mmCIF file of C-alpha atoms in Angstrom:
data_model
loop_
_atom_site.group_PDB
_atom_site.id
_atom_site.type_symbol
_atom_site.label_atom_id
_atom_site.label_comp_id
_atom_site.label_asym_id
_atom_site.label_seq_id
_atom_site.Cartn_x
_atom_site.Cartn_y
_atom_site.Cartn_z
ATOM 1 C CA MET S 145 81.937 128.472 96.427
ATOM 2 C CA ASN S 146 78.934 128.049 98.749
ATOM 3 C CA GLN S 147 79.713 126.462 102.079
ATOM 4 C CA ASP S 148 76.525 124.338 101.662
ATOM 5 C CA THR S 149 77.928 122.719 98.483
ATOM 6 C CA MET S 150 78.613 119.015 99.032
ATOM 7 C CA ALA S 151 80.287 118.295 95.770
ATOM 8 C CA VAL S 152 82.837 119.872 93.378
ATOM 9 C CA CYS S 153 82.946 119.147 89.628
ATOM 10 C CA GLU S 154 85.328 120.382 86.965
ATOM 11 C CA LEU S 155 85.435 119.630 83.213
ATOM 12 C CA VAL S 156 88.610 120.175 81.276
ATOM 13 C CA PRO S 157 89.940 119.268 77.872
ATOM 14 C CA GLY S 158 92.563 116.565 77.886
ATOM 15 C CA LEU S 159 94.714 114.304 75.725
ATOM 16 C CA LEU S 160 94.632 110.540 75.964
ATOM 17 C CA HIS S 161 97.854 108.741 75.193
ATOM 18 C CA CYS S 162 97.558 104.961 74.738
ATOM 19 C CA ALA S 163 98.736 102.064 72.527
ATOM 20 C CA GLY S 164 95.799 102.681 70.173
ATOM 21 C CA GLY S 165 97.012 106.245 69.545
ATOM 22 C CA ASP S 166 96.537 109.708 70.932
ATOM 23 C CA GLY S 167 93.318 111.656 71.011
ATOM 24 C CA GLU S 168 91.442 114.525 72.489
ATOM 25 C CA VAL S 169 88.988 113.819 75.338
ATOM 26 C CA THR S 170 86.961 115.580 77.913
ATOM 27 C CA VAL S 171 87.999 114.844 81.471
ATOM 28 C CA GLY S 172 85.616 115.301 84.384
ATOM 29 C CA TRP S 173 86.841 115.577 87.940
ATOM 30 C CA VAL S 174 84.289 114.916 90.697
ATOM 31 C CA TYR S 175 84.488 115.112 94.490
ATOM 32 C CA VAL S 176 81.558 114.430 96.795
ATOM 33 C CA ALA S 177 81.463 114.758 100.614
ATOM 34 C CA GLU S 178 79.962 111.299 101.035
ATOM 35 C CA GLU S 179 83.190 109.825 99.781
ATOM 36 C CA PRO S 180 85.594 112.297 101.373
ATOM 37 C CA PHE S 181 88.860 110.454 100.802
ATOM 38 C CA SER S 182 88.486 110.001 97.012
ATOM 39 C CA VAL S 183 88.134 111.835 93.753
ATOM 40 C CA GLN S 184 86.783 110.481 90.500
ATOM 41 C CA LEU S 185 88.292 111.072 87.071
ATOM 42 C CA LEU S 186 85.810 110.551 84.276
ATOM 43 C CA VAL S 187 87.188 110.319 80.732
ATOM 44 C CA VAL S 188 84.745 110.890 77.847
ATOM 45 C CA MET S 189 86.190 109.684 74.571
ATOM 46 C CA ASP S 190 82.960 109.718 72.528
ATOM 47 C CA THR S 191 79.287 108.960 73.086
ATOM 48 C CA GLU S 192 79.921 105.242 73.547
ATOM 49 C CA THR S 193 83.443 104.989 75.068
ATOM 50 C CA ASN S 194 83.863 106.399 78.532
ATOM 51 C CA PHE S 195 85.543 105.230 81.688
ATOM 52 C CA ALA S 196 86.156 106.304 85.316
ATOM 53 C CA LEU S 197 88.947 106.038 87.867
ATOM 54 C CA VAL S 198 88.688 106.516 91.568
ATOM 55 C CA PHE S 199 91.755 107.466 93.598
ATOM 56 C CA SER S 200 92.652 109.371 96.725
ATOM 57 C CA ARG S 201 92.336 113.152 96.985
ATOM 58 C CA GLU S 202 95.740 113.146 98.739
ATOM 59 C CA LEU S 203 97.350 111.389 95.699
ATOM 60 C CA LEU S 204 95.994 114.069 93.405
ATOM 61 C CA LEU S 205 97.320 116.862 95.643
ATOM 62 C CA CYS S 206 100.763 115.248 95.834
ATOM 63 C CA GLY S 207 100.790 114.668 92.092
ATOM 64 C CA LEU S 208 100.334 118.347 91.468
ATOM 65 C CA ARG S 209 103.826 118.943 92.837
ATOM 66 C CA GLN S 210 105.742 115.818 91.894
ATOM 67 C CA PRO S 211 105.194 112.289 90.594
ATOM 68 C CA ALA S 212 103.171 110.377 93.179
ATOM 69 C CA GLY S 213 101.675 106.929 93.456
ATOM 70 C CA LEU S 214 103.035 103.429 93.826
ATOM 71 C CA GLY S 215 100.076 101.450 92.662
ATOM 72 C CA ASP S 216 97.965 101.323 89.441
ATOM 73 C CA VAL S 217 97.546 105.102 89.352
ATOM 74 C CA VAL S 218 100.510 107.502 89.166
ATOM 75 C CA ILE S 219 100.108 111.218 88.850
ATOM 76 C CA GLY S 220 102.602 113.958 88.167
ATOM 77 C CA PRO S 221 103.161 117.442 86.819
ATOM 78 C CA GLY S 222 104.019 117.779 83.127
ATOM 79 C CA VAL S 223 105.880 120.319 81.072
ATOM 80 C CA VAL S 224 104.226 122.156 78.201
ATOM 81 C CA ARG S 225 106.518 124.185 75.960
ATOM 82 C CA GLY S 226 109.100 124.515 78.775
ATOM 83 C CA ALA S 227 106.676 125.575 81.527
ATOM 84 C CA SER S 228 104.893 123.517 84.116
ATOM 85 C CA GLY S 229 101.421 123.579 82.708
ATOM 86 C CA SER S 230 99.989 120.087 82.654
ATOM 87 C CA LEU S 231 99.107 117.188 84.910
ATOM 88 C CA TRP S 232 99.346 113.580 83.776
ATOM 89 C CA VAL S 233 97.576 110.571 85.213
ATOM 90 C CA ARG S 234 98.931 107.166 84.262
ATOM 91 C CA PHE S 235 96.919 103.957 84.761
ATOM 92 C CA PRO S 236 96.399 100.519 83.252
ATOM 93 C CA THR S 237 93.545 99.850 80.795
ATOM 94 C CA ALA S 238 92.517 97.150 78.349
ATOM 95 C CA TRP S 239 94.739 98.944 75.857
ATOM 96 C CA GLY S 240 97.822 98.754 78.072
ATOM 97 C CA VAL S 241 99.273 101.635 80.062
ATOM 98 C CA THR S 242 97.240 104.818 79.353
ATOM 99 C CA VAL S 243 98.090 108.420 80.194
ATOM 100 C CA VAL S 244 95.597 111.301 80.390
ATOM 101 C CA GLU S 245 97.119 114.764 80.275
ATOM 102 C CA VAL S 246 95.140 117.818 81.361
ATOM 103 C CA PRO S 247 95.900 121.490 82.138
ATOM 104 C CA ARG S 248 97.329 121.724 85.686
ATOM 105 C CA GLU S 249 95.763 124.985 86.848
ATOM 106 C CA PRO S 250 92.102 124.061 86.780
ATOM 107 C CA ILE S 251 92.954 120.792 88.608
ATOM 108 C CA ALA S 252 94.862 122.636 91.326
ATOM 109 C CA THR S 253 91.773 124.893 91.743
ATOM 110 C CA PHE S 254 89.546 121.821 91.843
ATOM 111 C CA VAL S 255 91.606 120.208 94.614
ATOM 112 C CA PHE S 256 91.582 123.308 96.724
ATOM 113 C CA ALA S 257 87.810 123.712 96.171
ATOM 114 C CA THR S 258 87.331 120.199 97.629
ATOM 115 C CA TYR S 259 88.775 121.561 100.928
ATOM 116 C CA ASP S 260 85.787 123.967 101.045
ATOM 117 C CA VAL S 261 83.535 120.899 101.023
ATOM 118 C CA VAL S 262 85.556 118.684 103.401
ATOM 119 C CA GLU S 263 88.541 120.108 105.265
ATOM 120 C CA PRO S 264 91.715 117.947 105.407
ATOM 121 C CA ALA S 265 91.759 115.777 108.567
ATOM 122 C CA HIS S 266 87.959 116.039 108.842
ATOM 123 C CA GLU S 267 87.065 113.349 106.281
ATOM 124 C CA VAL S 268 85.800 110.922 108.909
ATOM 125 C CA ASP S 269 83.211 113.544 110.045
ATOM 126 C CA HIS S 270 81.506 112.897 106.702
ATOM 127 C CA LEU S 271 81.366 109.140 106.872
ATOM 128 C CA ASP S 272 78.386 107.182 108.176
ATOM 129 C CA LEU S 273 80.466 104.339 109.727
ATOM 130 C CA ASP S 274 77.411 102.734 111.338
ATOM 131 C CA ALA S 275 75.703 102.346 107.969
ATOM 132 C CA GLU S 276 78.913 101.040 106.356
ATOM 133 C CA LEU S 277 79.337 98.480 109.146
ATOM 134 C CA LEU S 278 75.655 97.455 108.839
ATOM 135 C CA ALA S 279 76.122 96.960 105.112
ATOM 136 C CA LEU S 280 79.253 94.787 105.695
ATOM 137 C CA LEU S 281 77.469 92.632 108.279
ATOM 138 C CA SER S 282 74.231 92.120 106.241
#
């Protein structure tokens, strides 16, 4: 990855498990330096039904190793045919509790690629706090 890159994107196949049934989806993972503490998960179900979640990069990293999260979003490693090979993300939707399951390895690669964009403990270097404060006060 180029050091000048200010974003990381990854598309992976996934499975969506919800009260309406299970189905195959495409899951996009996005990280941009301008929002250094968060990652976006984009779920593409079909041409008209898509949704996005935003949660912390640290939560995703922790969820790769063990179940993590105390709020709406909980992430953890899954088992595929007896081997650790998937990652699940559980969250509330209009359909009830929904789980997206994706292959673990490309997501681990994605997380570590985000560190090439913004190193851990250097997230605040990428924030424009003056602009954020001005926006809050106007």
